[in-house]
Amino acid sequence: MTTQEVWTTYHKDLKRFIISKTKDAVVADDILQDAFIRIHNKLHTLKDTSKLKSWIFTITRNSIYDHFKSQGKSITFDNSDIPVEIEDHIHTEKDCLRGIVTNLPKKYRTPLFLADIKGLKQQDIASQLNLPLPTVKSQIKRARQMIVQGFMDCCGFKLNKNGKLVGEIQEKAECKICN
């Protein structure tokens, strides 16, 4: 089955499911888009097409979890919320990134966290860490390079001619960092 066929068959059901949890049609559209990106990227890994419906609802449920988690909120589901049995967690880029960032040396991880997660300006980070600004800039740049290398090492990503990472997340058992 293609992504287009999955969309045609299930997108209305998935959107109703998402709206029942979020109570917001705009947010539901964003979550549905995220879920279908995941579905598209992993559809080739589905071995038993008889489990397609439960598989896509699991991916959608995880997308809803991720949305609420990013908002600092939590959500729970009844088993009756999902039409069929729930499968194990789907391995995503976020899992790999978490492992890669966790393995960064602290001197790189801290400035990267302050810049890219907390959104602080590099000058403010330098002041907070009591470091020269060029050092902070260098550490952040190095941390980002280490993340790129981590995706290349962990999941076999490659750099294209524009210097962008390309590839697909491997199954968890095949990842060197997540495994």
mmCIF file of C-alpha atoms in Angstrom:
data_model
loop_
_atom_site.group_PDB
_atom_site.id
_atom_site.type_symbol
_atom_site.label_atom_id
_atom_site.label_comp_id
_atom_site.label_asym_id
_atom_site.label_seq_id
_atom_site.Cartn_x
_atom_site.Cartn_y
_atom_site.Cartn_z
ATOM 1 C CA MET A 1 0.000 0.000 0.000
ATOM 2 C CA THR A 2 1.311 3.479 -0.835
ATOM 3 C CA THR A 3 1.265 6.544 1.402
ATOM 4 C CA GLN A 4 -1.397 8.042 -0.883
ATOM 5 C CA GLU A 5 -3.600 4.972 -0.407
ATOM 6 C CA VAL A 6 -3.113 5.116 3.372
ATOM 7 C CA TRP A 7 -4.022 8.824 3.302
ATOM 8 C CA THR A 8 -7.132 8.245 1.208
ATOM 9 C CA THR A 9 -8.297 5.384 3.409
ATOM 10 C CA TYR A 10 -7.502 6.659 6.898
ATOM 11 C CA HIS A 11 -6.868 10.425 7.085
ATOM 12 C CA LYS A 12 -10.440 11.311 8.121
ATOM 13 C CA ASP A 13 -10.448 8.700 10.902
ATOM 14 C CA LEU A 14 -7.051 9.849 12.133
ATOM 15 C CA LYS A 15 -8.086 13.502 12.133
ATOM 16 C CA ARG A 16 -11.226 12.697 14.160
ATOM 17 C CA PHE A 17 -9.067 10.743 16.596
ATOM 18 C CA ILE A 18 -6.608 13.640 16.952
ATOM 19 C CA ILE A 19 -9.373 16.241 17.368
ATOM 20 C CA SER A 20 -10.951 14.081 20.083
ATOM 21 C CA LYS A 21 -7.697 14.484 22.035
ATOM 22 C CA THR A 22 -6.647 18.048 21.165
ATOM 23 C CA LYS A 23 -10.044 19.757 20.783
ATOM 24 C CA ASP A 24 -8.389 22.025 18.187
ATOM 25 C CA ALA A 25 -8.698 21.513 14.414
ATOM 26 C CA VAL A 26 -5.598 23.589 13.573
ATOM 27 C CA VAL A 27 -3.416 21.631 15.997
ATOM 28 C CA ALA A 28 -4.988 18.428 14.675
ATOM 29 C CA ASP A 29 -3.886 19.330 11.139
ATOM 30 C CA ASP A 30 -0.304 19.861 12.350
ATOM 31 C CA ILE A 31 -0.253 16.563 14.227
ATOM 32 C CA LEU A 32 -1.826 14.743 11.269
ATOM 33 C CA GLN A 33 0.872 16.131 8.976
ATOM 34 C CA ASP A 34 3.595 15.028 11.397
ATOM 35 C CA ALA A 35 2.025 11.576 11.676
ATOM 36 C CA PHE A 36 1.871 11.149 7.906
ATOM 37 C CA ILE A 37 5.488 12.178 7.507
ATOM 38 C CA ARG A 38 6.355 9.415 9.953
ATOM 39 C CA ILE A 39 4.027 6.970 8.202
ATOM 40 C CA HIS A 40 5.546 7.807 4.822
ATOM 41 C CA ASN A 41 9.106 7.425 6.133
ATOM 42 C CA LYS A 42 8.414 4.056 7.785
ATOM 43 C CA LEU A 43 5.766 2.477 5.546
ATOM 44 C CA HIS A 44 8.387 0.249 3.920
ATOM 45 C CA THR A 45 9.168 -1.294 7.330
ATOM 46 C CA LEU A 46 5.623 -2.608 7.880
ATOM 47 C CA LYS A 47 5.871 -6.341 7.294
ATOM 48 C CA ASP A 48 2.284 -7.393 8.047
ATOM 49 C CA THR A 49 -0.223 -5.212 6.183
ATOM 50 C CA SER A 50 -3.052 -6.706 8.228
ATOM 51 C CA LYS A 51 -1.722 -4.582 11.113
ATOM 52 C CA LEU A 52 -1.677 -1.358 9.066
ATOM 53 C CA LYS A 53 -4.570 0.299 10.892
ATOM 54 C CA SER A 54 -3.173 -0.306 14.366
ATOM 55 C CA TRP A 55 0.276 0.702 13.133
ATOM 56 C CA ILE A 56 -0.859 4.086 11.770
ATOM 57 C CA PHE A 57 -2.980 4.785 14.852
ATOM 58 C CA THR A 58 0.055 4.008 17.025
ATOM 59 C CA ILE A 59 2.163 6.444 15.032
ATOM 60 C CA THR A 60 -0.592 9.049 15.322
ATOM 61 C CA ARG A 61 -0.922 8.448 19.052
ATOM 62 C CA ASN A 62 2.836 8.953 19.428
ATOM 63 C CA SER A 63 2.595 12.185 17.425
ATOM 64 C CA ILE A 64 -0.116 13.373 19.827
ATOM 65 C CA TYR A 65 2.086 12.439 22.802
ATOM 66 C CA ASP A 66 5.008 14.341 21.269
ATOM 67 C CA HIS A 67 2.825 17.411 20.690
ATOM 68 C CA PHE A 68 1.591 17.502 24.286
ATOM 69 C CA LYS A 69 5.087 16.794 25.603
ATOM 70 C CA SER A 70 6.496 19.716 23.601
ATOM 71 C CA GLN A 71 3.835 21.906 25.236
ATOM 72 C CA GLY A 72 4.842 20.693 28.705
ATOM 73 C CA LYS A 73 1.539 18.829 29.107
ATOM 74 C CA SER A 74 0.630 15.181 29.336
ATOM 75 C CA ILE A 75 -2.176 13.066 27.959
ATOM 76 C CA THR A 76 -3.419 9.551 28.627
ATOM 77 C CA PHE A 77 -5.273 7.174 26.350
ATOM 78 C CA ASP A 78 -7.758 4.420 27.080
ATOM 79 C CA ASN A 79 -7.161 1.172 25.273
ATOM 80 C CA SER A 80 -10.554 1.785 23.681
ATOM 81 C CA ASP A 81 -9.242 4.994 22.074
ATOM 82 C CA ILE A 82 -7.290 3.070 19.485
ATOM 83 C CA PRO A 83 -9.307 0.754 17.294
ATOM 84 C CA VAL A 84 -6.970 -2.228 17.470
ATOM 85 C CA GLU A 85 -4.035 -3.461 19.513
ATOM 86 C CA ILE A 86 -1.202 -1.036 20.286
ATOM 87 C CA GLU A 87 2.236 -1.911 19.011
ATOM 88 C CA ASP A 88 5.599 -1.009 20.504
ATOM 89 C CA HIS A 89 7.025 2.481 20.218
ATOM 90 C CA ILE A 90 8.102 3.419 16.703
ATOM 91 C CA HIS A 91 11.801 4.292 16.477
ATOM 92 C CA THR A 92 12.184 7.918 15.264
ATOM 93 C CA GLU A 93 14.800 10.591 14.609
ATOM 94 C CA LYS A 94 14.048 11.981 18.070
ATOM 95 C CA ASP A 95 15.217 8.731 19.661
ATOM 96 C CA CYS A 96 18.512 8.919 17.775
ATOM 97 C CA LEU A 97 18.959 12.619 18.516
ATOM 98 C CA ARG A 98 18.360 12.022 22.222
ATOM 99 C CA GLY A 99 21.075 9.355 22.259
ATOM 100 C CA ILE A 100 23.496 11.465 20.248
ATOM 101 C CA VAL A 101 23.041 14.578 22.403
ATOM 102 C CA THR A 102 23.300 12.546 25.610
ATOM 103 C CA ASN A 103 26.669 11.235 24.442
ATOM 104 C CA LEU A 104 28.078 14.700 23.701
ATOM 105 C CA PRO A 105 30.771 15.872 26.115
ATOM 106 C CA LYS A 106 29.297 18.287 28.655
ATOM 107 C CA LYS A 107 31.421 21.202 27.433
ATOM 108 C CA TYR A 108 29.611 20.967 24.075
ATOM 109 C CA ARG A 109 26.221 19.783 25.281
ATOM 110 C CA THR A 110 25.644 22.667 27.707
ATOM 111 C CA PRO A 111 26.159 25.579 25.263
ATOM 112 C CA LEU A 112 24.201 23.717 22.576
ATOM 113 C CA PHE A 113 21.311 23.162 24.975
ATOM 114 C CA LEU A 114 21.282 26.806 26.032
ATOM 115 C CA ALA A 115 21.381 28.022 22.424
ATOM 116 C CA ASP A 116 19.161 25.570 20.569
ATOM 117 C CA ILE A 117 16.728 24.466 23.272
ATOM 118 C CA LYS A 118 16.540 27.444 25.620
ATOM 119 C CA GLY A 119 16.956 29.928 22.757
ATOM 120 C CA LEU A 120 19.560 32.084 24.504
ATOM 121 C CA LYS A 121 21.810 34.374 22.502
ATOM 122 C CA GLN A 122 25.413 33.244 22.284
ATOM 123 C CA GLN A 123 26.605 36.357 24.107
ATOM 124 C CA ASP A 124 24.267 35.546 27.013
ATOM 125 C CA ILE A 125 25.534 31.971 27.066
ATOM 126 C CA ALA A 126 29.119 33.227 27.194
ATOM 127 C CA SER A 127 28.247 35.446 30.163
ATOM 128 C CA GLN A 128 26.335 32.682 31.935
ATOM 129 C CA LEU A 129 29.123 30.114 31.458
ATOM 130 C CA ASN A 130 31.845 32.673 32.141
ATOM 131 C CA LEU A 131 33.530 31.902 28.805
ATOM 132 C CA PRO A 132 34.754 34.087 25.941
ATOM 133 C CA LEU A 133 32.211 34.504 23.117
ATOM 134 C CA PRO A 134 34.474 32.875 20.469
ATOM 135 C CA THR A 135 34.792 29.808 22.692
ATOM 136 C CA VAL A 136 31.011 29.490 23.030
ATOM 137 C CA LYS A 137 30.536 29.914 19.268
ATOM 138 C CA SER A 138 33.153 27.260 18.627
ATOM 139 C CA GLN A 139 31.624 24.821 21.134
ATOM 140 C CA ILE A 140 28.134 25.221 19.649
ATOM 141 C CA LYS A 141 29.457 24.739 16.112
ATOM 142 C CA ARG A 142 31.440 21.685 17.211
ATOM 143 C CA ALA A 143 28.389 20.214 19.000
ATOM 144 C CA ARG A 144 26.291 20.598 15.847
ATOM 145 C CA GLN A 145 29.024 18.901 13.818
ATOM 146 C CA MET A 146 29.108 16.061 16.349
ATOM 147 C CA ILE A 147 25.332 15.624 15.999
ATOM 148 C CA VAL A 148 25.667 15.397 12.222
ATOM 149 C CA GLN A 149 28.450 12.848 12.624
ATOM 150 C CA GLY A 150 26.314 10.976 15.148
ATOM 151 C CA PHE A 151 23.507 10.564 12.612
ATOM 152 C CA MET A 152 26.040 9.383 10.047
ATOM 153 C CA ASP A 153 27.545 6.870 12.491
ATOM 154 C CA CYS A 154 24.296 5.754 14.134
ATOM 155 C CA CYS A 155 21.935 5.502 11.207
ATOM 156 C CA GLY A 156 24.077 5.591 8.092
ATOM 157 C CA PHE A 157 23.034 9.071 6.977
ATOM 158 C CA LYS A 158 25.166 10.780 4.329
ATOM 159 C CA LEU A 159 25.830 14.416 3.459
ATOM 160 C CA ASN A 160 24.447 15.444 0.070
ATOM 161 C CA LYS A 161 26.190 17.893 -2.283
ATOM 162 C CA ASN A 162 24.585 20.808 -0.389
ATOM 163 C CA GLY A 163 25.968 19.604 2.943
ATOM 164 C CA LYS A 164 22.554 18.426 4.219
ATOM 165 C CA LEU A 165 21.983 15.100 5.952
ATOM 166 C CA VAL A 166 20.047 12.597 3.873
ATOM 167 C CA GLY A 167 18.956 9.083 4.680
ATOM 168 C CA GLU A 168 16.443 7.198 6.741
ATOM 169 C CA ILE A 169 16.393 6.167 10.365
ATOM 170 C CA GLN A 170 17.366 2.542 10.789
ATOM 171 C CA GLU A 171 15.453 0.099 12.899
ATOM 172 C CA LYS A 172 16.423 0.455 16.556
ATOM 173 C CA ALA A 173 18.293 -2.849 16.537
ATOM 174 C CA GLU A 174 20.486 -1.575 13.688
ATOM 175 C CA CYS A 175 21.321 1.785 15.304
ATOM 176 C CA LYS A 176 24.722 1.924 16.951
ATOM 177 C CA ILE A 177 23.776 4.615 19.466
ATOM 178 C CA CYS A 178 20.128 3.789 20.182
ATOM 179 C CA ASN A 179 20.656 0.063 20.514
#
